[in-house]
PDB file of C-alpha atoms in Angstrom:
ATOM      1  CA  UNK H  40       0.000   0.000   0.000  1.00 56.00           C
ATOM      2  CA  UNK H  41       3.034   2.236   0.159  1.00 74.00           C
ATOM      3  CA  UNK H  42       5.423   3.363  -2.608  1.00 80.00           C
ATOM      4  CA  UNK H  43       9.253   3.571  -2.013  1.00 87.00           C
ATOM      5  CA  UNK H  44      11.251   6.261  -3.484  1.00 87.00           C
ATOM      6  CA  UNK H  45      15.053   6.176  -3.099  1.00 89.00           C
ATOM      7  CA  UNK H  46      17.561   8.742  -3.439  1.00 88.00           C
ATOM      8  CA  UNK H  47      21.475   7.715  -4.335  1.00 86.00           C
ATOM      9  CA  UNK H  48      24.600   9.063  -6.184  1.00 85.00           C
ATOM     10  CA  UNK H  49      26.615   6.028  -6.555  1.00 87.00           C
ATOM     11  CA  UNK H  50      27.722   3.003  -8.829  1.00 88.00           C
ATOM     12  CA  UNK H  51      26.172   0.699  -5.267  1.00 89.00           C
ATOM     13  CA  UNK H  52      22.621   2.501  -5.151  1.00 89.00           C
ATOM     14  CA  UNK H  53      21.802   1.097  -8.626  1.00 89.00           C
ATOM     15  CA  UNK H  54      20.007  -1.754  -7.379  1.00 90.00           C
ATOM     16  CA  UNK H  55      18.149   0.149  -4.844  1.00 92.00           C
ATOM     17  CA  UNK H  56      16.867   2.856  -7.763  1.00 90.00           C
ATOM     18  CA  UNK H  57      15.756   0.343  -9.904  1.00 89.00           C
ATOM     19  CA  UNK H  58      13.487  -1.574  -7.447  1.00 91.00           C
ATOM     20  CA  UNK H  59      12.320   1.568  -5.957  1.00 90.00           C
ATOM     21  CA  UNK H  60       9.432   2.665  -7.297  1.00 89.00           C
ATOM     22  CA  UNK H  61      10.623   6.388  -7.718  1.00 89.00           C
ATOM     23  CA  UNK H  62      14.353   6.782  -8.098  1.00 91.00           C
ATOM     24  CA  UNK H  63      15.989   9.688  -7.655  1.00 89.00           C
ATOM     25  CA  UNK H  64      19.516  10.996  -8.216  1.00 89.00           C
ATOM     26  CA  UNK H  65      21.326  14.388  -8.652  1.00 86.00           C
ATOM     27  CA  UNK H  66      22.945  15.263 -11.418  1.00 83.00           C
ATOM     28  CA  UNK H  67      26.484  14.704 -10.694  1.00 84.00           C
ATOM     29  CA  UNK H  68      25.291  10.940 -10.035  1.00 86.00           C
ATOM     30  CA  UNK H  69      27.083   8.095 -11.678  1.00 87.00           C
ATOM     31  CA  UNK H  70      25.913   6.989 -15.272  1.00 87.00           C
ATOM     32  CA  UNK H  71      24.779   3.750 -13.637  1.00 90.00           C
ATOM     33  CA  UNK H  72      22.460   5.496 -11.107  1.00 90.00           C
ATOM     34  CA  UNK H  73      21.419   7.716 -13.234  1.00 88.00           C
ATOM     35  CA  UNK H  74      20.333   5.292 -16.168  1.00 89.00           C
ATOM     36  CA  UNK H  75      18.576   3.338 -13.002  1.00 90.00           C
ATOM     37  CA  UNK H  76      17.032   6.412 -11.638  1.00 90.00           C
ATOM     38  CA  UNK H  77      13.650   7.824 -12.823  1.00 89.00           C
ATOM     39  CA  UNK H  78      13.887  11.717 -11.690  1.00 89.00           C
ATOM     40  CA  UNK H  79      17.216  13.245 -11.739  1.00 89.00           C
ATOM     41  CA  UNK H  80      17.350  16.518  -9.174  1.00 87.00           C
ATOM     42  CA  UNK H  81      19.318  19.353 -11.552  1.00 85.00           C
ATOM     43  CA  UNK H  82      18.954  21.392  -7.760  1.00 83.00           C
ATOM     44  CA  UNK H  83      21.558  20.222  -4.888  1.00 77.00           C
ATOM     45  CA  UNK H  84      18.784  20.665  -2.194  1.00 80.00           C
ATOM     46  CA  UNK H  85      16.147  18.356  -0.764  1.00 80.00           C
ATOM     47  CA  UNK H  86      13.690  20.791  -0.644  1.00 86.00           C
ATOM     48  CA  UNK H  87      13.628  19.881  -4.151  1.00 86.00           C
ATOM     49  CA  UNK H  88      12.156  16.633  -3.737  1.00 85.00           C
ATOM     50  CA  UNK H  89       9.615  18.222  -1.176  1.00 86.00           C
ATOM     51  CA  UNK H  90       7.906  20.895  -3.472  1.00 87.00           C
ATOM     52  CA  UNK H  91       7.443  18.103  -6.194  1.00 85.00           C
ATOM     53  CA  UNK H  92       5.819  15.545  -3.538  1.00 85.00           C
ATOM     54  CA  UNK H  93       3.754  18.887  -2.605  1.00 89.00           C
ATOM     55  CA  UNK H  94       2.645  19.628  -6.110  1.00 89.00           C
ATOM     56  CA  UNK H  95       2.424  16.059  -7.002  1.00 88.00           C
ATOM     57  CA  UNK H  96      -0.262  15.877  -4.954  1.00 89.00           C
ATOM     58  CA  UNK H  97      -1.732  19.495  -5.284  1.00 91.00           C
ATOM     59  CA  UNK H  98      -2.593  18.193  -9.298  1.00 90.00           C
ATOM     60  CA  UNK H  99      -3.507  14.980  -7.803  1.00 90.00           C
ATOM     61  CA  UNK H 100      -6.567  16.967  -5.361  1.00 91.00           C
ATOM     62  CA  UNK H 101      -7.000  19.184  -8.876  1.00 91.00           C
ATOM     63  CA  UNK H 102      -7.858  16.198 -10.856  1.00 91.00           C
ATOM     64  CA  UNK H 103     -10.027  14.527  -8.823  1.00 91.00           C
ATOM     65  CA  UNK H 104     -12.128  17.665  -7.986  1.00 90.00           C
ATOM     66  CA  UNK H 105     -12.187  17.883 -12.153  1.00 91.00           C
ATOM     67  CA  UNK H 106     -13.517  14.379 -12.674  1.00 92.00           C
ATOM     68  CA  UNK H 107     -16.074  14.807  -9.461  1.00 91.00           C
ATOM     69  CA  UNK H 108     -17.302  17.441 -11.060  1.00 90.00           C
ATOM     70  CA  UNK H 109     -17.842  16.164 -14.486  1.00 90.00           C
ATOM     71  CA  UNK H 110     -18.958  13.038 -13.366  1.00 89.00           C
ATOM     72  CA  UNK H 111     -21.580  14.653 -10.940  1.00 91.00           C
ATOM     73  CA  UNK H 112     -22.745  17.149 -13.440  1.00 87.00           C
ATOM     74  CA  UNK H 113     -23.354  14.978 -16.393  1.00 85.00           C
ATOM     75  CA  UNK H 114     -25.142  12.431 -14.603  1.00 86.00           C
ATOM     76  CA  UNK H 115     -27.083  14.735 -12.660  1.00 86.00           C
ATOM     77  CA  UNK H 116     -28.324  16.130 -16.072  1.00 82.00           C
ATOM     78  CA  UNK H 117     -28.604  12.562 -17.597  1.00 82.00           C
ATOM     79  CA  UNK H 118     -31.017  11.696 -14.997  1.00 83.00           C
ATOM     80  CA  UNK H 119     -32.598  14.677 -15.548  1.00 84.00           C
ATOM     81  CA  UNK H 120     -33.204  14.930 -19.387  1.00 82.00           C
ATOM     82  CA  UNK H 121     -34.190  10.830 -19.372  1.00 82.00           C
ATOM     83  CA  UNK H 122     -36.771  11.371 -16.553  1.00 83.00           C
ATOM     84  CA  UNK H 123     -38.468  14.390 -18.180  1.00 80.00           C
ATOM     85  CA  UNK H 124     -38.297  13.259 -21.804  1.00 78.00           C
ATOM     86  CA  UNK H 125     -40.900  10.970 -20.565  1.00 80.00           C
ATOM     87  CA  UNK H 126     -42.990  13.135 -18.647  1.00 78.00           C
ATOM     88  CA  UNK H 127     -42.959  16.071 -21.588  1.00 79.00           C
ATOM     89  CA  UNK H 128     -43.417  16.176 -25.137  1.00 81.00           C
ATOM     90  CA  UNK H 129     -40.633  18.165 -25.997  1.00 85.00           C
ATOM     91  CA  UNK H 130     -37.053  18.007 -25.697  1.00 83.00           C
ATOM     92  CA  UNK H 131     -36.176  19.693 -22.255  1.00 85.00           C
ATOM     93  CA  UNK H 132     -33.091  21.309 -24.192  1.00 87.00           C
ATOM     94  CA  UNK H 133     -32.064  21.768 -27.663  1.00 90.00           C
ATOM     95  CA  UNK H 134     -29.163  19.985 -28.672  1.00 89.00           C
ATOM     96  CA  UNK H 135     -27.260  23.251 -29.777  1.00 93.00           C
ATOM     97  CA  UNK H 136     -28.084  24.706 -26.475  1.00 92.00           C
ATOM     98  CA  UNK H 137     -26.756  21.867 -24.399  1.00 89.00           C
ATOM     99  CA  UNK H 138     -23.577  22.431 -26.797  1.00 91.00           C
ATOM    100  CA  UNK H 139     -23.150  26.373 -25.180  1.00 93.00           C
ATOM    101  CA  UNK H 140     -23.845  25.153 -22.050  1.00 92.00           C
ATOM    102  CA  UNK H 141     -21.111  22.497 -22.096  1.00 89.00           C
ATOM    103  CA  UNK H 142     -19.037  25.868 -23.176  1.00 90.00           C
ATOM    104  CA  UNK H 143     -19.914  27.809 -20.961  1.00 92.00           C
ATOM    105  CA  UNK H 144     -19.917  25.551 -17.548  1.00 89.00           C
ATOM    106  CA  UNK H 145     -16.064  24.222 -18.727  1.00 88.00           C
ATOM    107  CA  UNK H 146     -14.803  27.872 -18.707  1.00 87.00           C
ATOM    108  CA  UNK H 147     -14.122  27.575 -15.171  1.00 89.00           C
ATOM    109  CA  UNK H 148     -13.352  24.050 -15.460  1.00 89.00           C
ATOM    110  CA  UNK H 149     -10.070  24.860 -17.800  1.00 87.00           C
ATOM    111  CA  UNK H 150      -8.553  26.833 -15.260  1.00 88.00           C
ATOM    112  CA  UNK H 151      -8.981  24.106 -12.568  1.00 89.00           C
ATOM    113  CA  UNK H 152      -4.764  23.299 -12.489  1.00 87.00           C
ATOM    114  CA  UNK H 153      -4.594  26.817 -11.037  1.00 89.00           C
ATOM    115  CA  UNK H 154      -6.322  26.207  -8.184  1.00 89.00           C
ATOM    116  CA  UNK H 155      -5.490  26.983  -4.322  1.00 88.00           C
ATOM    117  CA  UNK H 156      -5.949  23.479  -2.591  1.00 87.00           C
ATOM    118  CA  UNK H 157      -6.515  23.470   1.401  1.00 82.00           C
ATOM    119  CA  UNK H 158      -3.333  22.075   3.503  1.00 80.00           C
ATOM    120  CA  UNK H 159      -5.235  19.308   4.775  1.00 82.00           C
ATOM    121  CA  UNK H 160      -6.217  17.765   1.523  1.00 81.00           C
ATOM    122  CA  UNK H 161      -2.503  17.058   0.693  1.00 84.00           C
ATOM    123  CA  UNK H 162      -1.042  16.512   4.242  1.00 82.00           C
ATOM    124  CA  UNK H 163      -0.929  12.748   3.523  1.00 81.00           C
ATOM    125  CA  UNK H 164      -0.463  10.585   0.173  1.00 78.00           C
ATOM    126  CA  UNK H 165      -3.727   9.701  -2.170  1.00 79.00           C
ATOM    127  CA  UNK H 166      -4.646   6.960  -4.110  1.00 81.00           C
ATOM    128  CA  UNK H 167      -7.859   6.654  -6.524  1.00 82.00           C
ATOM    129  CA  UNK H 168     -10.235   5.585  -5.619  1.00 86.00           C
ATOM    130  CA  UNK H 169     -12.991   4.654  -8.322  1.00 88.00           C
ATOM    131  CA  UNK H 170     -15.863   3.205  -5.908  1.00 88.00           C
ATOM    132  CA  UNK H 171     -15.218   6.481  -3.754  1.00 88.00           C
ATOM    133  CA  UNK H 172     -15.106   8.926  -6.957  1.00 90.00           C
ATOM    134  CA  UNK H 173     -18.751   6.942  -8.580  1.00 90.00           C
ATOM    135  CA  UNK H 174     -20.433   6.946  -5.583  1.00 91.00           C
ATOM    136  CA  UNK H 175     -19.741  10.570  -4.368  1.00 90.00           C
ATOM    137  CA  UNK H 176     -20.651  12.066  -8.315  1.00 90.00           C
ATOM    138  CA  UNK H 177     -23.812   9.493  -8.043  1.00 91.00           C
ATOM    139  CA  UNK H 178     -25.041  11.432  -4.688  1.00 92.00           C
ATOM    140  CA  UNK H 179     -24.668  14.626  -5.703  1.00 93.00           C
ATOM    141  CA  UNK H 180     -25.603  14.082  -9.151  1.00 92.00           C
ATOM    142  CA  UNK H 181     -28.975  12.741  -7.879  1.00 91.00           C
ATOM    143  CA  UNK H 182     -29.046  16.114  -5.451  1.00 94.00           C
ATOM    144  CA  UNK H 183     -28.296  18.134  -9.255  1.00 92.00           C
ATOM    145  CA  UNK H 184     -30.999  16.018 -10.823  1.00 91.00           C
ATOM    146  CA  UNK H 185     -33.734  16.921  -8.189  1.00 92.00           C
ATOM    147  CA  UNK H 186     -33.133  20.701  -8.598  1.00 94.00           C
ATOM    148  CA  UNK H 187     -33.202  20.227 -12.347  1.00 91.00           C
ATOM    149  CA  UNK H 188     -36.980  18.981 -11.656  1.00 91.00           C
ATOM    150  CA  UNK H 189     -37.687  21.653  -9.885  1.00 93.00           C
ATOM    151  CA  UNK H 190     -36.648  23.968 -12.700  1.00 93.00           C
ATOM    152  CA  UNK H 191     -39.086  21.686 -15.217  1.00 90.00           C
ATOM    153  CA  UNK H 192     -42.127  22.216 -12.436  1.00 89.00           C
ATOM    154  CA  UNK H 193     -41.646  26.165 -12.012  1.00 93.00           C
ATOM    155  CA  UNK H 194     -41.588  26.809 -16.032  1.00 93.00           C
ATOM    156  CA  UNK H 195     -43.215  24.193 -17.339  1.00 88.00           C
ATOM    157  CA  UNK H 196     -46.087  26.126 -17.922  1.00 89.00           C
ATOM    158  CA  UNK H 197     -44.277  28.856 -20.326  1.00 91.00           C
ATOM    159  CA  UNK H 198     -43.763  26.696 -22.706  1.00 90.00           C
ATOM    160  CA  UNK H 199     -41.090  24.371 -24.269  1.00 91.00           C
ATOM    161  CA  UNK H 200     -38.703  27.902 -24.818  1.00 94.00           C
ATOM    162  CA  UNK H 201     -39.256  29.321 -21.783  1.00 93.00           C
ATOM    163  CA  UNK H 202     -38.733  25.981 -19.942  1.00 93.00           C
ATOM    164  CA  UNK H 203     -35.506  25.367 -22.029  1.00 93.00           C
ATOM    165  CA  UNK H 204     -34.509  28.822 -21.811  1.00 95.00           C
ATOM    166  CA  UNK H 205     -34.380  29.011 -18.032  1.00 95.00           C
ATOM    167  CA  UNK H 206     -33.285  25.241 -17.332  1.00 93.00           C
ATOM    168  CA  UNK H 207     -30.227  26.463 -19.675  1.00 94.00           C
ATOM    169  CA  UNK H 208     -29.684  29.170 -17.614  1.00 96.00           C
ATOM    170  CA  UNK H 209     -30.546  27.195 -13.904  1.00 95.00           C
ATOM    171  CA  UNK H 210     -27.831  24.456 -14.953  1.00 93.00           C
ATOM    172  CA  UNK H 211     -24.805  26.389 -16.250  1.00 94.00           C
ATOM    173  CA  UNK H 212     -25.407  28.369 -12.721  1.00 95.00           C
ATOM    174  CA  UNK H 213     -25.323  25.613 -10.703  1.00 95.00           C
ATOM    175  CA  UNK H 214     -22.819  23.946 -12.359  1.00 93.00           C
ATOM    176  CA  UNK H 215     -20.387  27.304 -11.441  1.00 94.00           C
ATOM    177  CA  UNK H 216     -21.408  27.196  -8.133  1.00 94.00           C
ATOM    178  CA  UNK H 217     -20.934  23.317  -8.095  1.00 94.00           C
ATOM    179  CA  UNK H 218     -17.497  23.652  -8.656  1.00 92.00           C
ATOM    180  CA  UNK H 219     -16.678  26.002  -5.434  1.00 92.00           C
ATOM    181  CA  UNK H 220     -18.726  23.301  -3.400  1.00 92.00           C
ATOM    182  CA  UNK H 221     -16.636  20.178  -4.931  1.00 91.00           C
ATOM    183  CA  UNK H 222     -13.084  21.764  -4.827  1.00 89.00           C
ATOM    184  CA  UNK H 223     -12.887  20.904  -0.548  1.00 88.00           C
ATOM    185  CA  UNK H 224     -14.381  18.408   1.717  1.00 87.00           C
ATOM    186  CA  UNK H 225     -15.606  20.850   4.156  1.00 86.00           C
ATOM    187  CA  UNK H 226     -17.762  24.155   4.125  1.00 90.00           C
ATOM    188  CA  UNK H 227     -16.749  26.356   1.397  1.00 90.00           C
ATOM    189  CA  UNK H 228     -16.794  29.495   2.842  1.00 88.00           C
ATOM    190  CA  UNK H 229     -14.083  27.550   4.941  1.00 87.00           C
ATOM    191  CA  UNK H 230     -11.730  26.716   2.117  1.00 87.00           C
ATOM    192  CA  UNK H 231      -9.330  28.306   0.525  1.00 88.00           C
ATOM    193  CA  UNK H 232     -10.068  31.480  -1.741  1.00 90.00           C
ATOM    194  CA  UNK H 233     -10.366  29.609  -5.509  1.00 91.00           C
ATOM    195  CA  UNK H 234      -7.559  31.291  -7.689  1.00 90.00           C
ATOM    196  CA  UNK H 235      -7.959  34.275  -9.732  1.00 91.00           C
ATOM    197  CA  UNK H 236      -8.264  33.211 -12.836  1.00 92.00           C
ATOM    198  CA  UNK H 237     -10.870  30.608 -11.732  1.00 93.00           C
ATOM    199  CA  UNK H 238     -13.039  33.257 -10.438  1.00 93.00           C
ATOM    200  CA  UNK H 239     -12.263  35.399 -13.436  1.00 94.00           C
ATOM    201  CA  UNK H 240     -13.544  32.633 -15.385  1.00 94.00           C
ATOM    202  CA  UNK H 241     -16.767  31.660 -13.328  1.00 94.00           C
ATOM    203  CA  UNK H 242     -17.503  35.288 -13.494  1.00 95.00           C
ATOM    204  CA  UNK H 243     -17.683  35.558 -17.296  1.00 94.00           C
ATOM    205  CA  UNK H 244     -19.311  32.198 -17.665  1.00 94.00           C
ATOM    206  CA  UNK H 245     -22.230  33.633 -15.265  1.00 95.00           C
ATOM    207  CA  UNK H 246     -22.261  37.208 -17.215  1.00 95.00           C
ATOM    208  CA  UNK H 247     -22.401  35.636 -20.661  1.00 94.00           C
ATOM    209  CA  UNK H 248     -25.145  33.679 -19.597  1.00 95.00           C
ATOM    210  CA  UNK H 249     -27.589  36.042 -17.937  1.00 95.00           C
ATOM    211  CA  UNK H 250     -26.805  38.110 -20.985  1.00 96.00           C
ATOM    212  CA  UNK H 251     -26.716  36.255 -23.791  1.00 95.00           C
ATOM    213  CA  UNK H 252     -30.668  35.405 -23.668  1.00 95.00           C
ATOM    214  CA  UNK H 253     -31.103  39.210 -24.035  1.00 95.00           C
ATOM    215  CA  UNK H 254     -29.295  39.686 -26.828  1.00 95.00           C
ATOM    216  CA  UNK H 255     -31.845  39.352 -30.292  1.00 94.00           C
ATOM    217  CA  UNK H 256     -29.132  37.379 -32.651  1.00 94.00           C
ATOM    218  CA  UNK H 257     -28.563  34.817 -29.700  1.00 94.00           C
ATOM    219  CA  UNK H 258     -32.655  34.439 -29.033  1.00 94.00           C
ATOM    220  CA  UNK H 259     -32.656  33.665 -32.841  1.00 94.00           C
ATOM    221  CA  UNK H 260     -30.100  31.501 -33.579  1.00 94.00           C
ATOM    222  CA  UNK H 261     -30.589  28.942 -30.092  1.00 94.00           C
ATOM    223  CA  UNK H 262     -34.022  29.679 -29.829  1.00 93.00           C
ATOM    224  CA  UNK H 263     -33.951  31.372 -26.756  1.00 95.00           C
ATOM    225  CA  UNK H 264     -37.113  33.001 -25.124  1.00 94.00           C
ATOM    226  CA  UNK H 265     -36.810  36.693 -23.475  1.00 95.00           C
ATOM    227  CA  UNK H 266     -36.300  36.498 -19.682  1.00 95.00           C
ATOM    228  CA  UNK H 267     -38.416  38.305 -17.332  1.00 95.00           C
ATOM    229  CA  UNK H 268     -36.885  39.818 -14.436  1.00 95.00           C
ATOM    230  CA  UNK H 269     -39.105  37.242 -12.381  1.00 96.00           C
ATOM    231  CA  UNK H 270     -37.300  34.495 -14.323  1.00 96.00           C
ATOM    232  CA  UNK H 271     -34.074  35.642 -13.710  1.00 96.00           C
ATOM    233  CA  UNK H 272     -34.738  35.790  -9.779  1.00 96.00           C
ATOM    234  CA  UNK H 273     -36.268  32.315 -10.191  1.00 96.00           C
ATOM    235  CA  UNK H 274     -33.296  31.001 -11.823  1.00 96.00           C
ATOM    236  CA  UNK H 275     -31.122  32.402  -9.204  1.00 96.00           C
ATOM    237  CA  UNK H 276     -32.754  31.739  -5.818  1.00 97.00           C
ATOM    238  CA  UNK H 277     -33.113  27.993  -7.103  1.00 97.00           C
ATOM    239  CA  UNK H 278     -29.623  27.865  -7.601  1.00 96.00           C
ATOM    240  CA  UNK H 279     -28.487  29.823  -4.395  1.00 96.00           C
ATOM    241  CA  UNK H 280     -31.021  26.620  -3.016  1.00 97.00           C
ATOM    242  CA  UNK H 281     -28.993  23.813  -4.849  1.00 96.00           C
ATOM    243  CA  UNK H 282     -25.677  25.492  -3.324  1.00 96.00           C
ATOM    244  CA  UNK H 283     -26.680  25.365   0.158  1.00 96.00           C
ATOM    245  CA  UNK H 284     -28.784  21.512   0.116  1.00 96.00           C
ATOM    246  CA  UNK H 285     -25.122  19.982  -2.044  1.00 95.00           C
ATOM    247  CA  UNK H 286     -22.850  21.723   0.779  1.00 95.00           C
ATOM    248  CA  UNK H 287     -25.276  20.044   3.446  1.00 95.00           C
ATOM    249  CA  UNK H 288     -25.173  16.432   1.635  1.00 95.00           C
ATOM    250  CA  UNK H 289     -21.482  16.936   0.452  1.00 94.00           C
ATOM    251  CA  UNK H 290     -20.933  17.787   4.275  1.00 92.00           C
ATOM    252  CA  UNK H 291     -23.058  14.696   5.859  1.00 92.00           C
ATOM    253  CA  UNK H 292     -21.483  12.328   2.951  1.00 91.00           C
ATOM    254  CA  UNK H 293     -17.892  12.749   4.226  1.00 89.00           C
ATOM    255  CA  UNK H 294     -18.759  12.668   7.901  1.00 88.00           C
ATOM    256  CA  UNK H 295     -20.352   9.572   7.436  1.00 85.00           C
ATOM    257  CA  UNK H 296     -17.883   7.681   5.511  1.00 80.00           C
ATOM    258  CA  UNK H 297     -15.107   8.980   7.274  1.00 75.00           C
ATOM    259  CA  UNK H 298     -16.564   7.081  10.410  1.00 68.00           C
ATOM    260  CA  UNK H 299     -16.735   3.907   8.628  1.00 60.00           C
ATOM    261  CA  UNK H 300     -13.491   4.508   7.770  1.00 57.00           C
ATOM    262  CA  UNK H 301     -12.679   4.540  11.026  1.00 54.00           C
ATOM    263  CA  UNK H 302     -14.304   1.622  11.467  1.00 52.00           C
ATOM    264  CA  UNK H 303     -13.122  -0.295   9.251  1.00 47.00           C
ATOM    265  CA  UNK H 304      -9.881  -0.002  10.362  1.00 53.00           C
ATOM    266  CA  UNK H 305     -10.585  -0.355  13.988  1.00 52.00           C
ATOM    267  CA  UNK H 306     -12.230  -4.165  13.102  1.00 51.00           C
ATOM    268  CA  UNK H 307      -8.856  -4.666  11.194  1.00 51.00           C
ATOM    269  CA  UNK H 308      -6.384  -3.625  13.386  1.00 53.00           C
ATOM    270  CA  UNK H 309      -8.505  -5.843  15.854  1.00 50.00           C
ATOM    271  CA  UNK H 310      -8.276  -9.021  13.772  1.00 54.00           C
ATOM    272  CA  UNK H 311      -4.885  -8.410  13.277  1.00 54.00           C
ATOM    273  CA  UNK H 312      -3.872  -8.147  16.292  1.00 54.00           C
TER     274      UNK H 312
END
């Protein structure tokens, strides 16, 4: 369960880099160590070796709060689109609109390497874990999918552009405000502040699209109705609601499967011993 890494210099560390499985050497190593060695350290300091173990795992946290969050997302709106297809008798979304809205919910998303990640979440070594990664973007997609409903019920009566107009708007905004929620384990008012350029980034996705409804060449060409101001602080206040219910079940999620962590390893350490 643990990985060895190995740092030498000489002809009689050869062996020891190759079965290690990171080996490391500095640059005035000997050819044999250093054709044995994975990494070799250009640097003559150690602290070398610590800031790549810290951003190592800084990219590590990065990518998994990128794959959460695309995983969650998607399914959330899978669920979402296959449920009401059969309910309705017209598409929820037109194709070319769920195109922008992939766009537009990814600006963010590109950025995500940037990203300040909280002390605690790289304090100790990660692995992934696949059942962990499904089963936390299958809760909160579910939590995404009942919000999406909620959108269908509130417009559902202006019609299938008014409906797809404002569940267009409803997801990209709670896709943005996904992300913040996703990025730490805990509250996110707690976390870190994102990075700039991630906020930048959220901030023109959210801009560009409370405005682009409003503009007449975009209504035309993805058949976009013309928001109300009621809409627009419909939209919002049921997205300000998704925030707050997926930091509550995001929150109670972790809790509860960090105790059976816990116990877990208390029932092994007993049998073991």
């Amino acid at each position: 369960a643990h990985q060895v890494g190995f740092l030498g210099e000489g002809i009689n560390d050869a062996p020891a880099l190759k079965i290690a499985q990171v080996g490391l050497v500095v640059a005035e190593a000997s050819d044999v160590a250093r054709e044995a060695s994975d990494i070799v350290l250009l640097e003559k300091s150690l602290s070398v070796i610590i800031d790549g173990i810290r951003e190592g795992r800084v990219v590590f946290v990065n990518t998994l709060t990128y794959i959460k969050s695309t995983l969650a997302s998607n399914l959330g709106n899978f669920y979402a689109v296959a449920v009401a297809s059969l309910l309705i008798d017209f598409l929820p979304m037109l194709p070319l609109q769920i195109l922008l809205l992939n766009l537009l919910s990814d600006f963010p998303m590109i950025a995500i390497a940037t990203d300040r990640v909280d002390d605690r979440a790289i304090k100790t070594p990660k692995q992934y874990d696949i059942k962990e990664i499904a089963l936390v973007a299958t809760v909160l997609g579910l939590v995404s999918s009942l919000f999406d409903f909620i959108y269908f019920a509130y417009f559902k009566g202006q019609g299938p552009m008014g409906l797809q107009t404002n569940w267009f708007m409803g997801s990209i905004i709670t896709e943005l405000l996904f992300l913040f929620s996703i990025r730490t384990r805990g509250w996110s008012f707690k976390a870190r502040r994102p990075s700039g350029t991630i906020l930048g980034l959220t901030l023109t996705a959210l801009i560009g699209t409370l405005i682009l409804p409003l503009i007449p060449f975009m209504r035309e060409v993805f058949k976009f109705s013309l928001p109300t101001k009621s809409d627009y602080i419909a939209v919002i206040v049921i997205a300000v609601l998704y925030f707050i219910v997926t930091e509550i079940v995001k929150k109670v999620y972790y809790r509860f499967t960090a105790k059976s962590e816990i116990a877990v390893r208390a029932v092994s350490k007993h049998h073991n011993s």
